[in-house]
XYZ file of C-alpha atoms in Angstrom:
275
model
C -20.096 -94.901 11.389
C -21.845 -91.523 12.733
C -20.626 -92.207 16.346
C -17.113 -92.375 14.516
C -17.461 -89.471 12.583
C -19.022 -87.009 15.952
C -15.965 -88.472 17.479
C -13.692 -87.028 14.995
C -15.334 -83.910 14.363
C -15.081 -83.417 18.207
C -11.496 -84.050 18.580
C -10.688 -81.861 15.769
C -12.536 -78.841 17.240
C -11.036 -79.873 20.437
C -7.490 -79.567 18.851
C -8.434 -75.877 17.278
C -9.333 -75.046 20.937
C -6.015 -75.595 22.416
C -4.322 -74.096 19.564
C -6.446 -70.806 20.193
C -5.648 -71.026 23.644
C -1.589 -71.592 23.415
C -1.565 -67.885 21.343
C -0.499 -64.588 22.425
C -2.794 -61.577 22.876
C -0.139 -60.090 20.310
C -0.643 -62.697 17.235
C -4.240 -62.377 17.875
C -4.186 -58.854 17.406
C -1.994 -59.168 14.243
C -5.231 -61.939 12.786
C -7.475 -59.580 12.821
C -5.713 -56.548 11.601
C -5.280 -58.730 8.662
C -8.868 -59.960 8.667
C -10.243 -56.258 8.491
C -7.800 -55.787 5.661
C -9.201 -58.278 3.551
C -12.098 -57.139 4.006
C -11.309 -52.929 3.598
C -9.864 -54.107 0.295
C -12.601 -56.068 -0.901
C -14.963 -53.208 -0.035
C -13.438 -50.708 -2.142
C -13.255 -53.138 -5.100
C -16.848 -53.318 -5.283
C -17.327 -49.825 -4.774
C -14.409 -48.725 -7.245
C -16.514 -46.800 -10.202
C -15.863 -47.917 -13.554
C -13.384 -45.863 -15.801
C -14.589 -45.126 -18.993
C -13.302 -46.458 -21.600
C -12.355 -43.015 -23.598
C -10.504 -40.318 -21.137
C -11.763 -37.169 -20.887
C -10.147 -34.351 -23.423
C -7.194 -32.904 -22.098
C -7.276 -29.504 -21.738
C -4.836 -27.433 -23.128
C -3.840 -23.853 -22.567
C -1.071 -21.446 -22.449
C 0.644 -19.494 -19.486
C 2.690 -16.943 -20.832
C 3.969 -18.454 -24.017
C 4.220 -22.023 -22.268
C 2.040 -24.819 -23.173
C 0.218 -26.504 -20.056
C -1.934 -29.355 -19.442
C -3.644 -28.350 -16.564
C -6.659 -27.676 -15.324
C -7.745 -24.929 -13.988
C -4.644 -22.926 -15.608
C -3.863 -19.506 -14.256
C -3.807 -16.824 -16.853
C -1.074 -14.658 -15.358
C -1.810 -12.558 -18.807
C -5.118 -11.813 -17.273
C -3.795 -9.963 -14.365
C -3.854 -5.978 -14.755
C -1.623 -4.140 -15.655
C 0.069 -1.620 -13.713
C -1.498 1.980 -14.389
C 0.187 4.943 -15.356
C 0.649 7.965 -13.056
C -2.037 10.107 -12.357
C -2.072 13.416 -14.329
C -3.883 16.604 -13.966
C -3.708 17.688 -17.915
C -6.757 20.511 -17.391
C -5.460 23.048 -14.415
C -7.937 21.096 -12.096
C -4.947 19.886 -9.768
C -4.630 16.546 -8.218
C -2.157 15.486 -4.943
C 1.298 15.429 -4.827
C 2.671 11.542 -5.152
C 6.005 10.406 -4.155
C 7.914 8.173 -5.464
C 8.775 4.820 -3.919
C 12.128 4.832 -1.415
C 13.045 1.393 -0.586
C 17.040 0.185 -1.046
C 18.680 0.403 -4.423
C 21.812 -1.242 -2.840
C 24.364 -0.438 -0.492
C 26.729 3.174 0.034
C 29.784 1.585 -1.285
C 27.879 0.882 -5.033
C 27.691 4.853 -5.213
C 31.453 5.073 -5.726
C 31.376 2.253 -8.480
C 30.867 5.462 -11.068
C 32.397 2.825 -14.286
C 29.671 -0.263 -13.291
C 27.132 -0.546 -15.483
C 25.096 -2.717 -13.695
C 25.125 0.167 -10.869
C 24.735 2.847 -13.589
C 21.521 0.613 -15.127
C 19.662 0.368 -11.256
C 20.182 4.111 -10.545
C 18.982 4.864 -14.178
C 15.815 2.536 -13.527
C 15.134 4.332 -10.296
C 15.523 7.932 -12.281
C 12.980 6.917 -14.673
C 10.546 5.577 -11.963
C 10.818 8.412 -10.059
C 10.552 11.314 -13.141
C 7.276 8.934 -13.835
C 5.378 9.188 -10.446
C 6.473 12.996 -9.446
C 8.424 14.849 -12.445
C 8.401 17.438 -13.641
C 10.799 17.272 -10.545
C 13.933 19.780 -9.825
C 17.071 18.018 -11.159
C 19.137 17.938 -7.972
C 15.960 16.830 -6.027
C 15.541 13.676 -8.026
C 19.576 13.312 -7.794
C 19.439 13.778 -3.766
C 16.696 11.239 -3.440
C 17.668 8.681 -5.261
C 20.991 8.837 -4.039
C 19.325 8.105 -0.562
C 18.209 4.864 -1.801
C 21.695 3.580 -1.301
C 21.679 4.356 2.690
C 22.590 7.924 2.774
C 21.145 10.666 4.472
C 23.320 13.272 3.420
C 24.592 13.140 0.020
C 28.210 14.112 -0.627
C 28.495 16.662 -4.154
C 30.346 13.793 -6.022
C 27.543 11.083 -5.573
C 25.077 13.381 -6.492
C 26.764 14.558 -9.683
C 27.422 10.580 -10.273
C 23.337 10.042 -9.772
C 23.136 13.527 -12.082
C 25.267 11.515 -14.720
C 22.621 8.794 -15.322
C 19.694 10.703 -16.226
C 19.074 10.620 -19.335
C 19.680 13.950 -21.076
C 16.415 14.476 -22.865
C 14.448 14.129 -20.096
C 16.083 17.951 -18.360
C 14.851 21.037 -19.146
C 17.014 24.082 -18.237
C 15.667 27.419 -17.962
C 16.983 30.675 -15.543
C 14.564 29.257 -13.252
C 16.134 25.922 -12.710
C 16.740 22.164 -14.243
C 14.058 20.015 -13.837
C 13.098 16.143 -15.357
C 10.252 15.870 -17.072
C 8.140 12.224 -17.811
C 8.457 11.933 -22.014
C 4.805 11.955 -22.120
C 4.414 15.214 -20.501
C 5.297 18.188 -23.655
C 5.864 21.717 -20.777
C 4.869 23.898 -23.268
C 1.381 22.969 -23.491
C 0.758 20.869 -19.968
C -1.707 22.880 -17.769
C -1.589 20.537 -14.765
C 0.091 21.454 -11.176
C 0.072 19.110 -8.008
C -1.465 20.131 -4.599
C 1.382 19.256 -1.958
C 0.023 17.161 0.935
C 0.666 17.089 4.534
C 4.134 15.746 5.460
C 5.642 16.282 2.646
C 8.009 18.424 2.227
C 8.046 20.893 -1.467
C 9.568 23.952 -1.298
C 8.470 26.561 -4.281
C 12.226 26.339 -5.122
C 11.981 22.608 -5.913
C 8.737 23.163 -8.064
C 8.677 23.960 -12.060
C 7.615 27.390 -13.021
C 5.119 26.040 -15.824
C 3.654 23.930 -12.594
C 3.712 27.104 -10.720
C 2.139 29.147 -13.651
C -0.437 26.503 -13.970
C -1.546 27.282 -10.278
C -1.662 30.915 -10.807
C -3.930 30.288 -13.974
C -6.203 28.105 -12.096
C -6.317 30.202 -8.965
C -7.481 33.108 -11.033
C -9.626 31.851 -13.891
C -13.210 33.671 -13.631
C -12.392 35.828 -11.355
C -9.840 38.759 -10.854
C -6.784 39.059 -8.339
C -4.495 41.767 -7.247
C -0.829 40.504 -7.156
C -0.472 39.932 -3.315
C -3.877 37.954 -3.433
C -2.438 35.815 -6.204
C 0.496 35.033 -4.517
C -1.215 33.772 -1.331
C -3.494 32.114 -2.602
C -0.605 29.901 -5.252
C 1.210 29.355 -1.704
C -1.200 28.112 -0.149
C -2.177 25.446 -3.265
C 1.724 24.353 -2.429
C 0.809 23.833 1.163
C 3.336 26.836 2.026
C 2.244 28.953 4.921
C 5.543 31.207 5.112
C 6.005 34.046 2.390
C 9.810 34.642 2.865
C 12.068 36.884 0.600
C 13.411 33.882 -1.536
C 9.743 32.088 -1.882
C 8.064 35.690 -2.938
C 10.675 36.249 -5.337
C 10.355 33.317 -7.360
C 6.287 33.507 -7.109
C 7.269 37.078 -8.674
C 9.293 35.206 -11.379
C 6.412 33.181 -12.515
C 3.976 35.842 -12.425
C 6.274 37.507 -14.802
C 6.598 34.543 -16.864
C 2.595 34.510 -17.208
C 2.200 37.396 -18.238
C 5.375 37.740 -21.321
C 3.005 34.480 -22.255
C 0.110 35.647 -22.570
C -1.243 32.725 -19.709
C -1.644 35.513 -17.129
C -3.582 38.934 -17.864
C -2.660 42.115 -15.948
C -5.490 45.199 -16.046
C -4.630 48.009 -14.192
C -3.815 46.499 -10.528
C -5.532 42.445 -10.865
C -4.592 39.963 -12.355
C -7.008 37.201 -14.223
C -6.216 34.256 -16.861
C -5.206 34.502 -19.907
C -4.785 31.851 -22.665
């Protein structure tokens, strides 16, 4: 009975022998991949870690106005906001900032004067602009916005079109010029003026009197100035290093309008501040 039973135990492993030997390298290779796979699997159930049986909370939170389950959520209301404009309210003067000059659109929206989408972007752009560097001459503002549409040389007709979008409370007409003023800026009682930096370009034509006056006051307060001294010394807050005819006359005009207000004192030959 046992010599039987060796006999078939050796013919059977003899058989499994052959059978191993008559496969390809290729169905081998395909065994084992499947062999590892068993066993990959089986791995990771044992190491699988158990879910509790309650799930976690869910968190949930709002991003502007919409209801999220998320986490983290970005609050896009925490983000600053963007600040105002700098202003100088006390005569102590701070730079010059310009506004921003990137494309509006293209030169043939200029001469769509009855489109109100066109009329609503050059409108945007005024108020921008009056925000960052107004009190700012009227035709100024009108000549550089009208650039933002790919011009370098602005025709009368697109200016006046530009001119036609600014909203009418924000000008200011005196003798001495039209100019735009931010809302939150009253020119009767601002004392601020703007230092112009290098490369760019400010005539004294281009700036307000009261800005101008407000130069003059600070140039002279605790001390006294004779008239030519004065005047220097306000050009050269402008960054303006040539006293021509045209410039001198409208430093003149200022200094004039100082002293009918009582913001510029004259005694004898100097000049000091006033109220």
């Amino acid at each position: 009975m046992r010599d039987a039973a060796l006999a078939k135990e050796a013919e059977a492993r003899a058989i499994a022998i052959a059978e191993a030997e008559a496969r390809t390298p290729e169905e081998l290779v395909v065994e084992n991949l499947e062999v590892l796979a068993d066993l990959s699997f089986a791995k990771d159930e044992s190491e699988q870690v158990r879910v509790p049986d309650t799930a976690p909370e869910d968190r949930h939170e709002f991003v502007t106005g919409v209801a999220t389950t998320t986490t983290p959520t970005i609050h896009f209301d925490d983000a600053p906001a963007p600040s105002p404009a700098e202003r100088d309210w006390h005569g102590r003067g701070i730079a010059y900032t310009c506004a921003p000059t990137t494309p509006l659109g293209e030169r043939d929206d200029l001469d769509r004067v009855h489109s109100t989408s066109v009329r609503q972007i050059i409108t945007d752009a005024v108020r921008e602009t009056v925000e960052i560097e107004g009190p700012i001459l009227l035709e100024r503002l009108a000549r550089d916005v009208a650039r933002r549409f790919g011009f370098d040389r602005v025709s009368a007709v697109r200016r006046d079109f530009v001119i036609d979008c600014v909203p009418n409370d924000l000008i200011a007409t005196t003798s001495l010029g039209s100019f735009v003023w931010p809302r939150q800026i009253d020119r009767t009682n601002w004392r601020g003026f703007r230092t112009t930096p290098d490369g760019v370009t400010r005539p004294v034509s281009e700036i307000a009197p009261e800005e101008i006056l407000n130069a003059m006051h600070a140039t002279c307060e605790g001390r006294e100035l004779d008239v030519e001294a004065l005047i220097r010394e306000t050009l050269a807050i402008f960054n303006q290093r040539r006293l021509t005819g045209p410039t001198r006359e409208r430093l003149e005009e200022c200094l004039d309008l100082g002293l009918r207000s009582g913001r510029l004192i004259q005694l004898g030959s100097v000049i000091r501040s006033g109220i």
